[in-house]
Coordinates of C-alpha atoms in Angstrom, one line a residue:
X24 CA 0.0 0.0 0.0
X25 CA 1.3 3.5 -0.9
X26 CA 0.4 6.9 0.4
X27 CA -0.3 9.9 -1.8
X28 CA 2.0 12.8 -1.4
X29 CA 0.7 15.6 0.8
X30 CA 0.1 19.0 -0.8
X31 CA 2.1 21.6 1.1
X32 CA -0.2 24.5 1.8
X33 CA -0.4 27.1 4.6
X34 CA -3.3 25.1 6.0
X35 CA -1.5 21.7 5.9
X36 CA 1.1 22.0 8.7
X37 CA 3.6 19.2 8.7
X38 CA 3.2 16.3 11.1
X39 CA 5.7 16.8 13.9
X40 CA 7.4 13.5 14.6
X41 CA 11.0 14.8 14.9
X42 CA 11.4 16.4 18.3
X43 CA 10.1 13.8 20.7
X44 CA 7.2 16.0 21.8
X45 CA 4.5 14.6 23.9
X46 CA 1.1 14.1 22.2
X47 CA -0.5 14.1 25.6
X48 CA 0.3 17.7 26.4
X49 CA 0.9 19.1 29.8
X50 CA -1.0 18.5 33.0
X51 CA -4.2 20.7 33.1
X52 CA -3.0 21.9 36.5
X53 CA 0.3 23.0 35.0
X54 CA -1.5 24.9 32.3
X55 CA -3.6 26.7 34.8
X56 CA -0.6 27.6 36.9
X57 CA 1.2 29.0 33.8
X58 CA -1.8 31.1 32.8
X59 CA -2.1 32.5 36.3
X60 CA 1.6 33.3 36.4
X61 CA 1.3 35.3 33.1
X62 CA -0.8 37.8 35.0
X63 CA 2.3 39.0 36.8
X64 CA 4.3 39.4 33.6
X65 CA 5.3 43.0 34.6
X66 CA 7.5 41.7 37.4
X67 CA 10.7 39.6 37.1
X68 CA 10.6 35.9 37.9
X69 CA 12.3 34.5 41.0
X70 CA 16.1 34.5 40.2
X71 CA 16.7 31.8 42.8
X72 CA 14.0 29.4 41.3
X73 CA 13.2 28.5 44.8
X74 CA 9.7 27.0 44.4
X75 CA 10.6 24.5 41.6
X76 CA 13.9 23.6 43.3
X77 CA 12.1 22.8 46.5
X78 CA 9.4 20.8 44.7
X79 CA 12.0 18.8 42.9
X80 CA 14.0 18.2 46.0
X81 CA 10.9 17.1 48.0
X82 CA 9.9 14.7 45.2
X83 CA 13.4 13.1 44.8
X84 CA 14.3 13.1 48.5
X85 CA 17.3 15.3 48.1
X86 CA 18.3 18.7 49.6
X87 CA 17.3 21.8 47.7
X88 CA 21.0 22.7 47.4
X89 CA 21.4 19.6 45.3
X90 CA 19.1 21.0 42.6
X91 CA 19.7 23.7 40.0
X92 CA 16.7 24.8 37.9
X93 CA 17.5 26.2 34.4
X94 CA 16.1 27.2 31.0
X95 CA 15.8 23.6 29.8
X96 CA 18.5 21.0 30.0
X97 CA 20.2 22.7 27.1
X98 CA 21.2 25.6 29.3
X99 CA 22.5 23.1 31.9
X100 CA 24.7 21.4 29.3
X101 CA 26.3 24.8 28.5
X102 CA 26.7 25.7 32.2
X103 CA 28.4 22.4 33.0
X104 CA 30.8 22.9 30.1
X105 CA 31.5 26.4 31.4
X106 CA 32.2 25.6 35.0
X107 CA 32.7 22.0 36.0
X108 CA 35.8 19.9 36.1
X109 CA 39.2 20.8 34.7
X110 CA 38.9 23.3 31.8
X111 CA 42.4 22.6 30.8
X112 CA 41.5 19.1 29.6
X113 CA 39.0 18.3 26.9
X114 CA 35.6 16.9 27.7
X115 CA 34.7 13.4 26.6
X116 CA 31.4 11.9 25.4
X117 CA 30.4 9.1 23.0
X118 CA 30.1 9.4 19.3
X119 CA 26.6 9.1 17.8
X120 CA 24.7 10.9 20.5
X121 CA 23.0 14.2 21.3
X122 CA 25.5 16.8 19.7
X123 CA 24.8 19.5 22.3
X124 CA 27.6 18.1 24.5
X125 CA 30.2 18.5 21.8
X126 CA 28.9 21.8 20.6
X127 CA 29.1 23.3 24.1
X128 CA 32.5 21.9 24.8
X129 CA 33.8 23.3 21.6
X130 CA 32.2 26.7 22.0
X131 CA 33.6 27.0 25.5
X132 CA 37.0 26.2 24.0
X133 CA 37.6 23.1 26.1
X134 CA 37.5 20.7 23.1
X135 CA 35.7 17.4 22.9
X136 CA 36.9 13.8 22.4
X137 CA 34.3 11.3 21.2
X138 CA 34.7 7.6 21.9
X139 CA 33.2 5.2 19.3
X140 CA 29.8 3.7 19.8
X141 CA 29.5 0.0 20.6
X142 CA 27.3 -0.9 17.7
X143 CA 24.4 1.4 18.2
X144 CA 24.9 1.8 22.0
X145 CA 27.2 4.1 24.0
X146 CA 30.8 2.8 24.2
X147 CA 30.8 2.6 28.0
X148 CA 34.1 0.8 28.5
X149 CA 35.9 3.2 26.2
X150 CA 34.2 6.2 27.8
X151 CA 35.3 5.0 31.3
X152 CA 38.9 4.6 30.1
X153 CA 38.8 8.1 28.5
X154 CA 37.7 9.7 31.8
X155 CA 41.3 9.4 33.1
X156 CA 42.5 12.2 30.9
X157 CA 39.2 14.2 30.5
X158 CA 38.1 17.4 32.2
X159 CA 34.4 16.3 32.2
X160 CA 32.4 13.4 30.8
X161 CA 28.9 13.3 29.3
X162 CA 26.7 10.3 28.6
X163 CA 23.0 10.1 27.6
X164 CA 20.9 7.6 29.5
X165 CA 18.4 6.6 28.1
X166 CA 20.4 7.1 25.0
X167 CA 19.4 9.7 22.3
X168 CA 19.0 8.8 19.4
X169 CA 19.0 5.0 19.8
X170 CA 16.5 4.8 22.7
X171 CA 18.2 2.2 24.9
X172 CA 19.3 2.5 28.5
X173 CA 22.5 1.6 30.3
X174 CA 22.4 -1.5 32.5
X175 CA 23.4 -1.2 36.1
X176 CA 26.9 -2.5 35.7
X177 CA 27.6 0.1 32.9
X178 CA 26.4 3.0 35.0
X179 CA 28.2 1.7 38.1
X180 CA 31.5 1.6 36.0
X181 CA 31.2 5.2 34.9
X182 CA 30.4 6.4 38.5
X183 CA 33.3 4.4 39.9
X184 CA 35.6 6.0 37.3
X185 CA 34.3 9.5 38.2
X186 CA 35.1 8.8 41.8
X187 CA 38.6 7.5 41.1
X188 CA 39.6 10.1 38.6
X189 CA 37.7 13.1 40.0
X190 CA 36.3 13.8 36.5
X191 CA 32.7 15.0 36.8
X192 CA 30.2 12.7 35.2
X193 CA 27.2 14.4 33.7
X194 CA 24.3 12.0 32.8
X195 CA 21.6 13.4 30.6
X196 CA 18.4 11.7 31.8
X197 CA 16.0 13.7 29.6
X198 CA 14.0 10.5 28.7
X199 CA 14.2 8.8 32.1
X200 CA 10.5 9.4 32.9
X201 CA 9.5 7.0 30.1
X202 CA 11.8 4.2 31.2
X203 CA 10.7 1.2 33.3
X204 CA 10.9 1.5 37.1
X205 CA 14.4 0.3 38.2
X206 CA 16.3 1.7 35.3
X207 CA 19.7 2.8 36.6
X208 CA 20.0 6.5 37.3
X209 CA 22.2 9.0 39.0
X210 CA 20.0 9.2 42.1
X211 CA 21.2 5.7 42.9
X212 CA 24.7 7.0 43.4
X213 CA 24.2 10.4 45.2
X214 CA 25.5 9.0 48.5
X215 CA 28.7 7.6 47.0
X216 CA 30.7 10.8 47.1
X217 CA 31.4 10.6 43.3
X218 CA 31.2 13.8 41.3
X219 CA 28.0 12.9 39.4
X220 CA 25.2 15.1 38.1
X221 CA 21.9 14.2 36.3
X222 CA 20.2 16.6 33.8
X223 CA 16.4 16.3 33.5
X224 CA 13.8 18.2 31.6
X225 CA 10.1 19.1 31.7
X226 CA 10.0 19.1 27.9
X227 CA 9.3 15.4 27.3
X228 CA 7.0 13.5 29.6
X229 CA 5.7 16.6 31.3
X230 CA 4.8 18.2 28.0
X231 CA 6.2 21.7 28.8
X232 CA 8.6 22.0 25.8
X233 CA 7.4 25.4 24.9
X234 CA 8.1 26.9 28.3
X235 CA 11.8 25.7 28.5
X236 CA 12.5 24.4 32.0
X237 CA 14.8 21.7 33.2
X238 CA 17.0 20.9 36.2
X239 CA 20.2 19.3 37.4
X240 CA 20.3 17.1 40.5
X241 CA 23.5 15.7 42.1
X242 CA 26.6 16.4 44.1
X243 CA 26.0 19.6 46.1
X244 CA 29.4 21.0 45.2
X245 CA 28.8 20.7 41.5
X246 CA 25.3 22.2 41.9
X247 CA 26.8 25.1 43.8
X248 CA 29.1 25.9 40.9
X249 CA 26.2 25.8 38.4
X250 CA 24.2 28.1 40.6
X251 CA 27.1 30.6 40.8
X252 CA 27.4 30.7 37.0
X253 CA 23.7 31.1 36.7
X254 CA 24.1 34.5 38.3
X255 CA 25.2 35.8 34.9
X256 CA 21.6 35.3 33.6
X257 CA 19.5 35.3 36.8
X258 CA 16.1 35.5 35.1
X259 CA 16.6 32.8 32.5
X260 CA 13.7 30.7 33.8
X261 CA 10.5 32.6 33.3
X262 CA 7.6 33.0 35.7
X263 CA 5.1 30.8 33.8
X264 CA 7.7 28.0 33.5
X265 CA 8.5 28.0 37.2
X266 CA 4.8 27.9 38.2
X267 CA 4.0 25.2 35.6
X268 CA 6.8 23.0 36.7
X269 CA 5.7 23.0 40.4
X270 CA 2.2 22.1 39.3
X271 CA 3.4 19.4 36.9
X272 CA 5.4 17.7 39.6
X273 CA 2.4 17.6 41.9
X274 CA 0.2 15.9 39.2
X275 CA 1.5 12.4 39.4
X276 CA -1.6 11.0 37.9
X277 CA -1.0 12.8 34.7
X278 CA 2.6 11.7 34.5
X279 CA 1.6 8.0 35.0
X280 CA -1.1 8.4 32.3
X281 CA 1.6 9.7 29.9
X282 CA 4.0 6.9 30.9
X283 CA 1.4 4.1 30.4
X284 CA 0.1 5.6 27.2
X285 CA 3.6 6.1 25.7
X286 CA 4.7 2.5 26.5
X287 CA 1.6 1.1 24.8
X288 CA 1.8 3.4 21.8
X289 CA 5.5 2.7 21.4
X290 CA 5.0 -1.1 21.3
X291 CA 2.0 -0.7 18.9
X292 CA 4.2 1.3 16.6
X293 CA 7.0 -1.3 16.8
X294 CA 4.5 -4.0 15.9
X295 CA 3.2 -1.9 13.0
X296 CA 6.7 -1.5 11.7
X297 CA 7.3 -5.3 12.0
X298 CA 4.1 -6.0 10.1
X299 CA 5.6 -4.1 7.2
X300 CA 8.9 -5.8 7.3
X301 CA 10.7 -3.1 9.3
X302 CA 12.3 -3.2 12.7
X303 CA 13.4 -0.6 15.3
X304 CA 16.2 -0.5 17.9
X305 CA 15.3 -1.3 21.5
X306 CA 13.9 1.7 23.2
X307 CA 12.6 2.8 26.6
X308 CA 11.9 6.3 25.4
X309 CA 9.1 8.1 23.4
X310 CA 10.8 7.5 20.1
X311 CA 12.0 4.7 17.9
X312 CA 15.2 4.6 15.9
X313 CA 14.3 2.9 12.6
X314 CA 17.0 1.6 10.3
X315 CA 16.7 2.9 6.7
X316 CA 18.8 2.9 3.6
X317 CA 19.6 6.6 3.2
X318 CA 18.4 8.5 6.3
X319 CA 19.2 12.0 5.1
X320 CA 17.3 11.4 1.8
X321 CA 14.4 9.8 3.6
X322 CA 14.1 12.7 6.1
X323 CA 14.0 15.2 3.1
X324 CA 11.5 13.3 1.1
X325 CA 9.2 12.7 4.0
X326 CA 9.0 16.4 4.6
X327 CA 9.0 17.6 1.0
X328 CA 6.6 15.0 -0.5
X329 CA 4.5 13.9 2.5
X330 CA 4.5 16.7 5.0
X331 CA 6.0 14.6 7.8
X332 CA 8.9 15.7 9.9
X333 CA 11.2 13.1 11.3
X334 CA 14.8 13.3 12.5
X335 CA 17.7 11.8 10.5
X336 CA 19.9 10.3 13.2
X337 CA 22.8 11.0 11.0
X338 CA 22.7 14.5 12.5
X339 CA 23.7 12.7 15.8
X340 CA 26.3 10.5 14.1
X341 CA 24.0 7.5 13.8
X342 CA 23.4 7.6 10.0
X343 CA 21.2 5.0 8.4
X344 CA 18.5 5.5 11.0
X345 CA 15.4 7.7 11.4
X346 CA 14.4 8.8 14.9
X347 CA 10.6 8.9 14.9
X348 CA 8.6 10.3 17.8
X349 CA 5.8 8.1 19.2
X350 CA 3.1 10.6 18.2
X351 CA -0.6 10.2 17.7
X352 CA -1.8 7.0 16.1
X353 CA -3.1 8.6 12.9
X354 CA 0.2 10.5 12.4
X355 CA 2.1 7.2 12.7
X356 CA -0.2 5.5 10.3
X357 CA 0.5 8.3 7.7
X358 CA 4.2 7.9 8.4
X359 CA 4.2 4.2 7.9
X360 CA 2.4 4.6 4.5
X361 CA 4.9 7.3 3.5
X362 CA 7.9 5.2 4.5
X363 CA 6.7 2.5 2.1
X364 CA 6.9 5.1 -0.7
X365 CA 10.2 6.7 0.3
X366 CA 12.0 3.5 1.2
X367 CA 10.3 0.3 0.0
X368 CA 10.7 -2.6 2.3
X369 CA 12.4 -4.7 -0.4
X370 CA 15.5 -2.7 0.5
X371 CA 17.3 -4.5 3.4
X372 CA 18.8 -2.1 5.9
X373 CA 22.1 -2.9 7.5
X374 CA 22.5 -1.2 10.9
X375 CA 26.2 -1.9 11.0
X376 CA 26.8 0.6 8.1
X377 CA 27.0 4.0 9.6
X378 CA 28.4 6.6 7.2
X379 CA 29.8 9.9 8.5
X380 CA 27.2 12.4 9.5
X381 CA 27.2 16.0 8.3
X382 CA 27.8 19.0 10.6
X383 CA 24.9 19.7 12.9
X384 CA 23.6 23.1 13.6
X385 CA 22.3 24.2 17.0
X386 CA 18.7 24.3 15.7
X387 CA 19.0 20.7 14.4
X388 CA 20.4 19.1 17.5
X389 CA 17.2 18.3 19.5

């Protein structure tokens, strides 16, 4: 079965399956809190972000001084590159991952060393070895763009190396809210004394992408340095975002609804791909990485001819895969039909072939 091309008009907005946005939207309580906060737009937001920091600390069972709230986790990646670890040594991360780590390290003139992937997963052993000579280390867990999560032994190894070397380990947990209970996380190691920090966001499961708010949680000394550097831009988290975040954290029922719905929708999407002779990498997130012949071409044709936005994972260094958000069912149905046109299933994809990716711009890195 093939899908007709979609006429691109001002009325036919493209389907957004490229940024891992939540089709469930935010909690109604968060929306009401944001709307109420807008009434005070004439006054500056709280530069200390006290209310969301306390709410996060209470929820996670940590002290408020172990939490730094920022303008999305993107700001936190930049702040960590600016002020943590030894700036005289390059940072290290894995190849084939969210490019924001490399971009921030390069733009802060620290430099970045990327260790190879282990197939389509982070090269944890190589990353652990590289921490000996690194000023700071970044790893994405669950991994973007493949969708898998580190096992306990892998995260334990990285934390142990952080403790031995003194190299701060920054773990990007943007997609952790979608992962099964028991998935290894930085919170498991906060009493170890290792210099570890988790970055989290309200953009994904909480559906607050448009408000831009995220947070870091971890070693109090690392957090104190982040907060000190935040003084250069004290009002980066707006009033509506702070209010919405507090309300979102309180609405656990909405979050559980999103988690359950996403898990079911993700597995339906995986089954629908399999029914058409396709497969996807293992994922605990709200997206699937789907092997495809020419991922850059497929991304372009899906947008130009079918009005569907997906992400060529080659932008991350994982060429030959499309990262596709688990969006509304009717959007995914259209995507499946369009894929059969753009890349017929008679073409066998080889996930071991990962050609070099092109340079990624800041707007393309999400």
